[in-house]
Amino acid sequence: MQDRDGFIWLDGQWLPWRDAKVHVLTHTLHYGYGCFEGLRAYETADGPAIFRLDEHLRRLEDSAHILAIDLPFDRATLAAACREAVSSNGLSAAYIRPLVFLGAEKLGVDPAGAATHVMVAAWSWGAYLGGKALDEGIRVRVSSYARHHPNVQMCRAKAISTYANSILAVREARRDGYDEALLLDTDGYVAEGSSENIFVVRDGELLQPETTSALDGITRRTVCALAADLGLAVRSKRITRDELYCADEIFLSGTAAEITPVVEVDRRRIGSGRPGALTRRLQQAFFACVRGELPERRGWLTAV
């Protein structure tokens, strides 16, 4: 990732890609204290546009607030940096990563005295779970690692440290031949994927887990809104592991994963073993939305 042409925004300045560096004694590198966002810009008939930019930046602000990190830049400045990260790198579609981290002014668990830094980068990134995942679906494994309890890791923050849990889960799953991991909460109920929310279809009803220990995903919110546009209600409930096995359809949602069908869980086929009809309808609505083809949802797109 470090050896590329292009530009990265760091603390209000645009740097050549290869010059955007931090010191090895950076506080966040040692303790994982910081937060980030993931956004996508999509190619539309009017040029590249960022999907739900304001909502993502509000969540970044919320994450920093939860972690008691003072952001040195306002939302308008960060929005401009996200737009310019796409344009200055000549991208028609992009993944965008804002990152808030603490500097190398001091070490020690208490970060008081370490300066807050903010970075924005953008690059081309295709299907997160592989080229065939969106069309053919993926195989997932219920992880042996539980998702955090809300009083262990505050789950509304998209915190860097949370992802050590995700890394353990996804490495375990891929070591065992699966594409992705699903994590249960500490009470044994379905929480989310390693970096995605999860939806279940049973007897025509669209279900999602309560988000107590899962991230309040912006793509998750999008799915709920698009489902309502299609006349479908989404019900939140506690979902058990065996309910997954008996589901008619399952799919994951996330900025990187978009809407990815799940066709197998723990070597149990889901439904017909192919992406289901409702998953396909929501997938089609989602991609029409991000390409600017749904007039009623164009307000979610910010032109670059």
PDB file of C-alpha atoms in Angstrom:
ATOM      1  CA  MET A   1       0.000   0.000   0.000  1.00  0.00           C
ATOM      2  CA  GLN A   2       2.831   2.436   0.726  1.00  0.00           C
ATOM      3  CA  ASP A   3       4.454   2.325  -2.735  1.00  0.00           C
ATOM      4  CA  ARG A   4       1.879   4.109  -4.890  1.00  0.00           C
ATOM      5  CA  ASP A   5       1.504   7.268  -6.881  1.00  0.00           C
ATOM      6  CA  GLY A   6      -1.047   9.774  -5.655  1.00  0.00           C
ATOM      7  CA  PHE A   7      -1.783  12.011  -2.673  1.00  0.00           C
ATOM      8  CA  ILE A   8      -2.872  11.598   0.944  1.00  0.00           C
ATOM      9  CA  TRP A   9      -4.372  14.284   3.192  1.00  0.00           C
ATOM     10  CA  LEU A  10      -2.643  14.430   6.586  1.00  0.00           C
ATOM     11  CA  ASP A  11      -3.460  17.090   9.177  1.00  0.00           C
ATOM     12  CA  GLY A  12      -4.679  19.577   6.591  1.00  0.00           C
ATOM     13  CA  GLN A  13      -1.880  19.096   4.074  1.00  0.00           C
ATOM     14  CA  TRP A  14      -1.724  17.105   0.851  1.00  0.00           C
ATOM     15  CA  LEU A  15       1.368  14.905   0.730  1.00  0.00           C
ATOM     16  CA  PRO A  16       2.741  12.694  -2.034  1.00  0.00           C
ATOM     17  CA  TRP A  17       1.514   9.168  -1.259  1.00  0.00           C
ATOM     18  CA  ARG A  18       4.964   7.810  -0.378  1.00  0.00           C
ATOM     19  CA  ASP A  19       5.694  10.710   1.994  1.00  0.00           C
ATOM     20  CA  ALA A  20       2.640  10.214   4.240  1.00  0.00           C
ATOM     21  CA  LYS A  21       4.457   8.577   7.174  1.00  0.00           C
ATOM     22  CA  VAL A  22       4.368   8.490  10.972  1.00  0.00           C
ATOM     23  CA  HIS A  23       6.995   7.675  13.607  1.00  0.00           C
ATOM     24  CA  VAL A  24       7.387   4.148  14.990  1.00  0.00           C
ATOM     25  CA  LEU A  25       6.615   5.490  18.491  1.00  0.00           C
ATOM     26  CA  THR A  26       3.196   6.756  17.441  1.00  0.00           C
ATOM     27  CA  HIS A  27       0.819   6.170  20.375  1.00  0.00           C
ATOM     28  CA  THR A  28      -1.921   4.516  18.327  1.00  0.00           C
ATOM     29  CA  LEU A  29       0.557   2.069  16.792  1.00  0.00           C
ATOM     30  CA  HIS A  30       1.356   0.798  20.289  1.00  0.00           C
ATOM     31  CA  TYR A  31      -2.058   0.906  21.981  1.00  0.00           C
ATOM     32  CA  GLY A  32      -4.639   0.851  19.183  1.00  0.00           C
ATOM     33  CA  TYR A  33      -6.432   3.956  20.454  1.00  0.00           C
ATOM     34  CA  GLY A  34      -8.147   5.745  17.612  1.00  0.00           C
ATOM     35  CA  CYS A  35     -11.040   5.450  15.177  1.00  0.00           C
ATOM     36  CA  PHE A  36     -11.727   5.401  11.470  1.00  0.00           C
ATOM     37  CA  GLU A  37     -14.346   5.277   8.745  1.00  0.00           C
ATOM     38  CA  GLY A  38     -14.758   3.477   5.445  1.00  0.00           C
ATOM     39  CA  LEU A  39     -16.652   5.135   2.607  1.00  0.00           C
ATOM     40  CA  ARG A  40     -17.124   4.393  -1.059  1.00  0.00           C
ATOM     41  CA  ALA A  41     -17.359   6.685  -4.046  1.00  0.00           C
ATOM     42  CA  TYR A  42     -19.241   5.200  -6.991  1.00  0.00           C
ATOM     43  CA  GLU A  43     -19.184   6.033 -10.660  1.00  0.00           C
ATOM     44  CA  THR A  44     -22.447   7.713 -11.668  1.00  0.00           C
ATOM     45  CA  ALA A  45     -23.726   9.318 -14.876  1.00  0.00           C
ATOM     46  CA  ASP A  46     -22.647  12.681 -13.412  1.00  0.00           C
ATOM     47  CA  GLY A  47     -19.179  11.551 -12.335  1.00  0.00           C
ATOM     48  CA  PRO A  48     -17.907  10.021  -9.088  1.00  0.00           C
ATOM     49  CA  ALA A  49     -20.074  10.528  -6.010  1.00  0.00           C
ATOM     50  CA  ILE A  50     -19.508   9.560  -2.373  1.00  0.00           C
ATOM     51  CA  PHE A  51     -22.248   7.499  -0.771  1.00  0.00           C
ATOM     52  CA  ARG A  52     -23.707   8.856   2.493  1.00  0.00           C
ATOM     53  CA  LEU A  53     -20.705  11.062   3.175  1.00  0.00           C
ATOM     54  CA  ASP A  54     -22.308  13.125   5.924  1.00  0.00           C
ATOM     55  CA  GLU A  55     -23.559  10.067   7.825  1.00  0.00           C
ATOM     56  CA  HIS A  56     -20.100   8.496   7.759  1.00  0.00           C
ATOM     57  CA  LEU A  57     -18.429  11.655   9.023  1.00  0.00           C
ATOM     58  CA  ARG A  58     -21.015  12.053  11.752  1.00  0.00           C
ATOM     59  CA  ARG A  59     -20.241   8.500  12.877  1.00  0.00           C
ATOM     60  CA  LEU A  60     -16.528   9.368  12.856  1.00  0.00           C
ATOM     61  CA  GLU A  61     -17.292  12.317  15.123  1.00  0.00           C
ATOM     62  CA  ASP A  62     -19.395  10.069  17.364  1.00  0.00           C
ATOM     63  CA  SER A  63     -16.590   7.499  17.532  1.00  0.00           C
ATOM     64  CA  ALA A  64     -14.048  10.143  18.529  1.00  0.00           C
ATOM     65  CA  HIS A  65     -16.468  11.557  21.113  1.00  0.00           C
ATOM     66  CA  ILE A  66     -17.079   8.118  22.633  1.00  0.00           C
ATOM     67  CA  LEU A  67     -13.309   7.624  22.894  1.00  0.00           C
ATOM     68  CA  ALA A  68     -12.851  11.140  24.338  1.00  0.00           C
ATOM     69  CA  ILE A  69     -10.635  12.205  21.432  1.00  0.00           C
ATOM     70  CA  ASP A  70     -10.981  15.831  20.349  1.00  0.00           C
ATOM     71  CA  LEU A  71     -11.168  16.127  16.558  1.00  0.00           C
ATOM     72  CA  PRO A  72      -9.044  19.058  15.308  1.00  0.00           C
ATOM     73  CA  PHE A  73     -11.057  19.402  12.068  1.00  0.00           C
ATOM     74  CA  ASP A  74     -14.741  20.060  11.505  1.00  0.00           C
ATOM     75  CA  ARG A  75     -17.052  17.983   9.347  1.00  0.00           C
ATOM     76  CA  ALA A  76     -16.970  20.373   6.386  1.00  0.00           C
ATOM     77  CA  THR A  77     -13.156  20.223   6.266  1.00  0.00           C
ATOM     78  CA  LEU A  78     -13.163  16.429   6.399  1.00  0.00           C
ATOM     79  CA  ALA A  79     -15.885  16.241   3.736  1.00  0.00           C
ATOM     80  CA  ALA A  80     -13.796  18.418   1.430  1.00  0.00           C
ATOM     81  CA  ALA A  81     -10.755  16.207   2.069  1.00  0.00           C
ATOM     82  CA  CYS A  82     -12.766  13.076   1.207  1.00  0.00           C
ATOM     83  CA  ARG A  83     -13.986  14.594  -2.050  1.00  0.00           C
ATOM     84  CA  GLU A  84     -10.540  15.809  -3.005  1.00  0.00           C
ATOM     85  CA  ALA A  85      -8.958  12.465  -2.119  1.00  0.00           C
ATOM     86  CA  VAL A  86     -11.021  10.955  -4.929  1.00  0.00           C
ATOM     87  CA  SER A  87     -10.440  13.740  -7.450  1.00  0.00           C
ATOM     88  CA  SER A  88      -6.738  14.351  -6.749  1.00  0.00           C
ATOM     89  CA  ASN A  89      -6.008  10.659  -7.233  1.00  0.00           C
ATOM     90  CA  GLY A  90      -7.940  10.568 -10.521  1.00  0.00           C
ATOM     91  CA  LEU A  91     -10.443   7.948  -9.349  1.00  0.00           C
ATOM     92  CA  SER A  92     -13.836   7.326 -10.931  1.00  0.00           C
ATOM     93  CA  ALA A  93     -14.746   4.980  -8.055  1.00  0.00           C
ATOM     94  CA  ALA A  94     -12.924   4.574  -4.767  1.00  0.00           C
ATOM     95  CA  TYR A  95     -12.734   3.315  -1.220  1.00  0.00           C
ATOM     96  CA  ILE A  96     -12.057   6.228   1.162  1.00  0.00           C
ATOM     97  CA  ARG A  97     -10.401   5.847   4.573  1.00  0.00           C
ATOM     98  CA  PRO A  98     -10.419   8.674   7.139  1.00  0.00           C
ATOM     99  CA  LEU A  99      -8.331   7.769  10.198  1.00  0.00           C
ATOM    100  CA  VAL A 100      -8.031   9.504  13.573  1.00  0.00           C
ATOM    101  CA  PHE A 101      -4.930   8.566  15.549  1.00  0.00           C
ATOM    102  CA  LEU A 102      -2.712   9.818  18.363  1.00  0.00           C
ATOM    103  CA  GLY A 103       0.860  10.892  17.739  1.00  0.00           C
ATOM    104  CA  ALA A 104       4.353  10.175  19.062  1.00  0.00           C
ATOM    105  CA  GLU A 105       4.527  12.992  21.614  1.00  0.00           C
ATOM    106  CA  LYS A 106       4.426  10.448  24.454  1.00  0.00           C
ATOM    107  CA  LEU A 107       3.881   6.783  25.292  1.00  0.00           C
ATOM    108  CA  GLY A 108       2.089   5.169  28.217  1.00  0.00           C
ATOM    109  CA  VAL A 109      -1.467   3.912  28.452  1.00  0.00           C
ATOM    110  CA  ASP A 110      -2.871   7.340  29.344  1.00  0.00           C
ATOM    111  CA  PRO A 111      -2.828   9.266  26.028  1.00  0.00           C
ATOM    112  CA  ALA A 112      -2.976  12.722  27.638  1.00  0.00           C
ATOM    113  CA  GLY A 113      -0.365  14.848  25.898  1.00  0.00           C
ATOM    114  CA  ALA A 114      -0.426  12.971  22.591  1.00  0.00           C
ATOM    115  CA  ALA A 115      -1.642  15.110  19.691  1.00  0.00           C
ATOM    116  CA  THR A 116      -4.606  14.039  17.560  1.00  0.00           C
ATOM    117  CA  HIS A 117      -3.874  13.504  13.871  1.00  0.00           C
ATOM    118  CA  VAL A 118      -6.302  12.902  10.998  1.00  0.00           C
ATOM    119  CA  MET A 119      -5.587  11.230   7.671  1.00  0.00           C
ATOM    120  CA  VAL A 120      -7.725  10.720   4.551  1.00  0.00           C
ATOM    121  CA  ALA A 121      -6.704   8.383   1.713  1.00  0.00           C
ATOM    122  CA  ALA A 122      -8.576   6.950  -1.269  1.00  0.00           C
ATOM    123  CA  TRP A 123      -7.823   4.093  -3.644  1.00  0.00           C
ATOM    124  CA  SER A 124      -9.480   1.646  -6.007  1.00  0.00           C
ATOM    125  CA  TRP A 125     -10.899  -1.398  -4.203  1.00  0.00           C
ATOM    126  CA  GLY A 126     -13.189  -3.897  -5.873  1.00  0.00           C
ATOM    127  CA  ALA A 127     -15.295  -6.638  -4.302  1.00  0.00           C
ATOM    128  CA  TYR A 128     -14.064  -6.948  -0.711  1.00  0.00           C
ATOM    129  CA  LEU A 129     -14.736 -10.692  -0.381  1.00  0.00           C
ATOM    130  CA  GLY A 130     -13.593 -11.656  -3.858  1.00  0.00           C
ATOM    131  CA  GLY A 131     -14.788 -11.247  -7.408  1.00  0.00           C
ATOM    132  CA  LYS A 132     -17.426 -13.994  -7.266  1.00  0.00           C
ATOM    133  CA  ALA A 133     -18.790 -13.190  -3.811  1.00  0.00           C
ATOM    134  CA  LEU A 134     -21.484 -10.749  -4.904  1.00  0.00           C
ATOM    135  CA  ASP A 135     -22.798 -13.085  -7.607  1.00  0.00           C
ATOM    136  CA  GLU A 136     -22.328 -16.543  -6.113  1.00  0.00           C
ATOM    137  CA  GLY A 137     -22.307 -15.926  -2.375  1.00  0.00           C
ATOM    138  CA  ILE A 138     -19.845 -16.940   0.319  1.00  0.00           C
ATOM    139  CA  ARG A 139     -19.280 -19.630   2.928  1.00  0.00           C
ATOM    140  CA  VAL A 140     -19.036 -18.474   6.549  1.00  0.00           C
ATOM    141  CA  ARG A 141     -18.054 -19.993   9.878  1.00  0.00           C
ATOM    142  CA  VAL A 142     -19.391 -19.102  13.303  1.00  0.00           C
ATOM    143  CA  SER A 143     -16.301 -17.972  15.150  1.00  0.00           C
ATOM    144  CA  SER A 144     -14.992 -19.337  18.422  1.00  0.00           C
ATOM    145  CA  TYR A 145     -14.362 -15.687  19.355  1.00  0.00           C
ATOM    146  CA  ALA A 146     -17.265 -13.675  20.791  1.00  0.00           C
ATOM    147  CA  ARG A 147     -18.049 -10.090  19.843  1.00  0.00           C
ATOM    148  CA  HIS A 148     -17.297  -7.557  22.572  1.00  0.00           C
ATOM    149  CA  HIS A 149     -19.653  -6.925  25.452  1.00  0.00           C
ATOM    150  CA  PRO A 150     -20.766  -3.239  25.416  1.00  0.00           C
ATOM    151  CA  ASN A 151     -19.064  -2.659  28.757  1.00  0.00           C
ATOM    152  CA  VAL A 152     -15.798  -4.128  27.492  1.00  0.00           C
ATOM    153  CA  GLN A 153     -15.512  -2.238  24.213  1.00  0.00           C
ATOM    154  CA  MET A 154     -18.004   0.508  23.470  1.00  0.00           C
ATOM    155  CA  CYS A 155     -19.521  -0.911  20.326  1.00  0.00           C
ATOM    156  CA  ARG A 156     -20.978   2.290  18.850  1.00  0.00           C
ATOM    157  CA  ALA A 157     -17.442   3.509  18.156  1.00  0.00           C
ATOM    158  CA  LYS A 158     -15.703   2.315  15.019  1.00  0.00           C
ATOM    159  CA  ALA A 159     -12.556   1.947  17.080  1.00  0.00           C
ATOM    160  CA  ILE A 160      -9.262   0.634  15.760  1.00  0.00           C
ATOM    161  CA  SER A 161      -8.796  -1.698  18.723  1.00  0.00           C
ATOM    162  CA  THR A 162     -12.117  -3.457  18.028  1.00  0.00           C
ATOM    163  CA  TYR A 163     -10.638  -4.970  14.901  1.00  0.00           C
ATOM    164  CA  ALA A 164      -8.140  -7.186  16.717  1.00  0.00           C
ATOM    165  CA  ASN A 165     -11.237  -9.234  17.575  1.00  0.00           C
ATOM    166  CA  SER A 166     -12.269  -9.207  13.904  1.00  0.00           C
ATOM    167  CA  ILE A 167      -8.797 -10.199  12.724  1.00  0.00           C
ATOM    168  CA  LEU A 168      -8.716 -13.215  15.049  1.00  0.00           C
ATOM    169  CA  ALA A 169     -12.138 -14.303  13.799  1.00  0.00           C
ATOM    170  CA  VAL A 170     -11.485 -13.900  10.085  1.00  0.00           C
ATOM    171  CA  ARG A 171      -8.065 -15.571  10.244  1.00  0.00           C
ATOM    172  CA  GLU A 172      -9.622 -18.535  12.034  1.00  0.00           C
ATOM    173  CA  ALA A 173     -12.362 -18.765   9.397  1.00  0.00           C
ATOM    174  CA  ARG A 174     -10.005 -18.578   6.428  1.00  0.00           C
ATOM    175  CA  ARG A 175      -7.584 -21.040   7.990  1.00  0.00           C
ATOM    176  CA  ASP A 176     -10.506 -23.473   8.078  1.00  0.00           C
ATOM    177  CA  GLY A 177     -11.401 -22.853   4.443  1.00  0.00           C
ATOM    178  CA  TYR A 178     -14.247 -20.332   4.828  1.00  0.00           C
ATOM    179  CA  ASP A 179     -14.587 -16.892   3.269  1.00  0.00           C
ATOM    180  CA  GLU A 180     -15.729 -14.980   6.339  1.00  0.00           C
ATOM    181  CA  ALA A 181     -16.510 -15.240  10.051  1.00  0.00           C
ATOM    182  CA  LEU A 182     -19.716 -14.628  11.977  1.00  0.00           C
ATOM    183  CA  LEU A 183     -19.424 -13.624  15.607  1.00  0.00           C
ATOM    184  CA  LEU A 184     -21.887 -14.257  18.426  1.00  0.00           C
ATOM    185  CA  ASP A 185     -22.250 -11.884  21.354  1.00  0.00           C
ATOM    186  CA  THR A 186     -21.245 -12.860  24.891  1.00  0.00           C
ATOM    187  CA  ASP A 187     -24.771 -14.244  25.491  1.00  0.00           C
ATOM    188  CA  GLY A 188     -24.484 -16.554  22.493  1.00  0.00           C
ATOM    189  CA  TYR A 189     -26.713 -14.648  20.059  1.00  0.00           C
ATOM    190  CA  VAL A 190     -25.737 -13.602  16.535  1.00  0.00           C
ATOM    191  CA  ALA A 191     -23.942 -10.230  16.460  1.00  0.00           C
ATOM    192  CA  GLU A 192     -22.302  -9.542  13.071  1.00  0.00           C
ATOM    193  CA  GLY A 193     -19.569 -10.550  10.650  1.00  0.00           C
ATOM    194  CA  SER A 194     -15.942  -9.587  11.119  1.00  0.00           C
ATOM    195  CA  SER A 195     -16.625  -6.264   9.376  1.00  0.00           C
ATOM    196  CA  GLU A 196     -20.258  -6.490   8.254  1.00  0.00           C
ATOM    197  CA  ASN A 197     -23.774  -6.517   9.637  1.00  0.00           C
ATOM    198  CA  ILE A 198     -25.962  -9.531   8.944  1.00  0.00           C
ATOM    199  CA  PHE A 199     -29.550  -9.992   7.732  1.00  0.00           C
ATOM    200  CA  VAL A 200     -31.632 -13.174   7.756  1.00  0.00           C
ATOM    201  CA  VAL A 201     -34.689 -14.026   5.651  1.00  0.00           C
ATOM    202  CA  ARG A 202     -37.163 -16.575   7.016  1.00  0.00           C
ATOM    203  CA  ASP A 203     -40.658 -17.206   5.583  1.00  0.00           C
ATOM    204  CA  GLY A 204     -40.544 -13.911   3.700  1.00  0.00           C
ATOM    205  CA  GLU A 205     -39.616 -11.868   6.776  1.00  0.00           C
ATOM    206  CA  LEU A 206     -36.422  -9.819   6.888  1.00  0.00           C
ATOM    207  CA  LEU A 207     -34.654 -10.056  10.258  1.00  0.00           C
ATOM    208  CA  GLN A 208     -31.590  -8.436  11.764  1.00  0.00           C
ATOM    209  CA  PRO A 209     -29.874  -8.869  15.132  1.00  0.00           C
ATOM    210  CA  GLU A 210     -30.235  -6.177  17.740  1.00  0.00           C
ATOM    211  CA  THR A 211     -27.157  -3.974  17.416  1.00  0.00           C
ATOM    212  CA  THR A 212     -26.232  -3.954  21.103  1.00  0.00           C
ATOM    213  CA  SER A 213     -22.776  -5.427  20.485  1.00  0.00           C
ATOM    214  CA  ALA A 214     -22.591  -4.757  16.731  1.00  0.00           C
ATOM    215  CA  LEU A 215     -21.657  -1.622  14.853  1.00  0.00           C
ATOM    216  CA  ASP A 216     -24.580   0.534  13.756  1.00  0.00           C
ATOM    217  CA  GLY A 217     -23.707   0.091  10.096  1.00  0.00           C
ATOM    218  CA  ILE A 218     -24.554   2.759   7.545  1.00  0.00           C
ATOM    219  CA  THR A 219     -25.036   0.141   4.831  1.00  0.00           C
ATOM    220  CA  ARG A 220     -27.260  -1.669   7.349  1.00  0.00           C
ATOM    221  CA  ARG A 221     -29.373   1.475   7.657  1.00  0.00           C
ATOM    222  CA  THR A 222     -29.436   1.710   3.865  1.00  0.00           C
ATOM    223  CA  VAL A 223     -30.753  -1.847   3.565  1.00  0.00           C
ATOM    224  CA  CYS A 224     -33.539  -1.055   6.038  1.00  0.00           C
ATOM    225  CA  ALA A 225     -34.542   2.037   4.042  1.00  0.00           C
ATOM    226  CA  LEU A 226     -34.421   0.247   0.684  1.00  0.00           C
ATOM    227  CA  ALA A 227     -36.437  -2.628   2.128  1.00  0.00           C
ATOM    228  CA  ALA A 228     -39.088  -0.111   3.223  1.00  0.00           C
ATOM    229  CA  ASP A 229     -39.110   1.301  -0.317  1.00  0.00           C
ATOM    230  CA  LEU A 230     -39.895  -2.234  -1.507  1.00  0.00           C
ATOM    231  CA  GLY A 231     -42.688  -2.578   1.050  1.00  0.00           C
ATOM    232  CA  LEU A 232     -40.695  -4.810   3.387  1.00  0.00           C
ATOM    233  CA  ALA A 233     -40.377  -4.266   7.120  1.00  0.00           C
ATOM    234  CA  VAL A 234     -37.191  -5.236   8.952  1.00  0.00           C
ATOM    235  CA  ARG A 235     -37.612  -6.764  12.390  1.00  0.00           C
ATOM    236  CA  SER A 236     -34.819  -6.629  14.971  1.00  0.00           C
ATOM    237  CA  LYS A 237     -34.581  -9.581  17.333  1.00  0.00           C
ATOM    238  CA  ARG A 238     -32.145 -11.849  19.066  1.00  0.00           C
ATOM    239  CA  ILE A 239     -31.104 -14.477  16.531  1.00  0.00           C
ATOM    240  CA  THR A 240     -29.674 -17.825  17.574  1.00  0.00           C
ATOM    241  CA  ARG A 241     -26.995 -19.781  15.786  1.00  0.00           C
ATOM    242  CA  ASP A 242     -29.409 -22.554  14.807  1.00  0.00           C
ATOM    243  CA  GLU A 243     -31.784 -19.974  13.309  1.00  0.00           C
ATOM    244  CA  LEU A 244     -29.009 -19.174  10.871  1.00  0.00           C
ATOM    245  CA  TYR A 245     -28.838 -22.799   9.768  1.00  0.00           C
ATOM    246  CA  CYS A 246     -32.599 -22.823   9.087  1.00  0.00           C
ATOM    247  CA  ALA A 247     -32.730 -19.467   7.290  1.00  0.00           C
ATOM    248  CA  ASP A 248     -34.101 -19.216   3.767  1.00  0.00           C
ATOM    249  CA  GLU A 249     -31.546 -16.524   2.920  1.00  0.00           C
ATOM    250  CA  ILE A 250     -28.681 -14.704   4.641  1.00  0.00           C
ATOM    251  CA  PHE A 251     -26.647 -11.746   3.475  1.00  0.00           C
ATOM    252  CA  LEU A 252     -23.987  -9.447   4.881  1.00  0.00           C
ATOM    253  CA  SER A 253     -23.937  -5.674   4.487  1.00  0.00           C
ATOM    254  CA  GLY A 254     -21.099  -3.187   4.795  1.00  0.00           C
ATOM    255  CA  THR A 255     -19.301  -0.412   2.956  1.00  0.00           C
ATOM    256  CA  ALA A 256     -16.553  -2.762   1.808  1.00  0.00           C
ATOM    257  CA  ALA A 257     -18.703  -5.899   1.440  1.00  0.00           C
ATOM    258  CA  GLU A 258     -21.694  -3.995  -0.007  1.00  0.00           C
ATOM    259  CA  ILE A 259     -24.466  -6.664  -0.069  1.00  0.00           C
ATOM    260  CA  THR A 260     -22.887 -10.107  -0.109  1.00  0.00           C
ATOM    261  CA  PRO A 261     -25.054 -13.256  -0.105  1.00  0.00           C
ATOM    262  CA  VAL A 262     -24.218 -16.098   2.297  1.00  0.00           C
ATOM    263  CA  VAL A 263     -24.907 -19.572   0.911  1.00  0.00           C
ATOM    264  CA  GLU A 264     -23.389 -21.748   3.639  1.00  0.00           C
ATOM    265  CA  VAL A 265     -22.886 -21.492   7.412  1.00  0.00           C
ATOM    266  CA  ASP A 266     -20.811 -24.078   9.284  1.00  0.00           C
ATOM    267  CA  ARG A 267     -21.139 -26.498   6.357  1.00  0.00           C
ATOM    268  CA  ARG A 268     -24.934 -26.174   6.380  1.00  0.00           C
ATOM    269  CA  ARG A 269     -26.429 -25.053   3.083  1.00  0.00           C
ATOM    270  CA  ILE A 270     -28.600 -21.949   3.369  1.00  0.00           C
ATOM    271  CA  GLY A 271     -31.849 -22.250   1.419  1.00  0.00           C
ATOM    272  CA  SER A 272     -31.144 -23.565  -2.071  1.00  0.00           C
ATOM    273  CA  GLY A 273     -27.418 -22.968  -1.693  1.00  0.00           C
ATOM    274  CA  ARG A 274     -27.681 -20.010  -4.083  1.00  0.00           C
ATOM    275  CA  PRO A 275     -28.299 -16.300  -3.381  1.00  0.00           C
ATOM    276  CA  GLY A 276     -32.010 -15.872  -2.669  1.00  0.00           C
ATOM    277  CA  ALA A 277     -34.642 -13.779  -4.423  1.00  0.00           C
ATOM    278  CA  LEU A 278     -35.012 -11.162  -1.687  1.00  0.00           C
ATOM    279  CA  THR A 279     -31.252 -10.795  -1.397  1.00  0.00           C
ATOM    280  CA  ARG A 280     -31.105 -10.200  -5.144  1.00  0.00           C
ATOM    281  CA  ARG A 281     -33.860  -7.568  -5.016  1.00  0.00           C
ATOM    282  CA  LEU A 282     -32.087  -5.655  -2.272  1.00  0.00           C
ATOM    283  CA  GLN A 283     -28.734  -6.049  -4.024  1.00  0.00           C
ATOM    284  CA  GLN A 284     -30.189  -4.614  -7.236  1.00  0.00           C
ATOM    285  CA  ALA A 285     -31.812  -1.724  -5.353  1.00  0.00           C
ATOM    286  CA  PHE A 286     -28.556  -0.990  -3.535  1.00  0.00           C
ATOM    287  CA  PHE A 287     -26.415  -0.821  -6.657  1.00  0.00           C
ATOM    288  CA  ALA A 288     -29.038   1.255  -8.469  1.00  0.00           C
ATOM    289  CA  CYS A 289     -29.002   3.596  -5.474  1.00  0.00           C
ATOM    290  CA  VAL A 290     -25.221   4.075  -5.299  1.00  0.00           C
ATOM    291  CA  ARG A 291     -25.043   4.631  -9.065  1.00  0.00           C
ATOM    292  CA  GLY A 292     -27.570   7.461  -8.766  1.00  0.00           C
ATOM    293  CA  GLU A 293     -30.348   5.587 -10.567  1.00  0.00           C
ATOM    294  CA  LEU A 294     -32.965   6.021  -7.815  1.00  0.00           C
ATOM    295  CA  PRO A 295     -34.158   9.643  -7.961  1.00  0.00           C
ATOM    296  CA  GLU A 296     -35.663   9.469  -4.478  1.00  0.00           C
ATOM    297  CA  ARG A 297     -32.288   8.471  -2.979  1.00  0.00           C
ATOM    298  CA  ARG A 298     -29.944  10.829  -4.824  1.00  0.00           C
ATOM    299  CA  GLY A 299     -29.678  12.866  -1.640  1.00  0.00           C
ATOM    300  CA  TRP A 300     -27.405  10.120  -0.297  1.00  0.00           C
ATOM    301  CA  LEU A 301     -24.803  10.924  -2.972  1.00  0.00           C
ATOM    302  CA  THR A 302     -22.269  13.757  -2.743  1.00  0.00           C
ATOM    303  CA  ALA A 303     -20.658  14.689  -6.046  1.00  0.00           C
ATOM    304  CA  VAL A 304     -16.871  14.777  -6.046  1.00  0.00           C
TER     305      VAL A 304
END
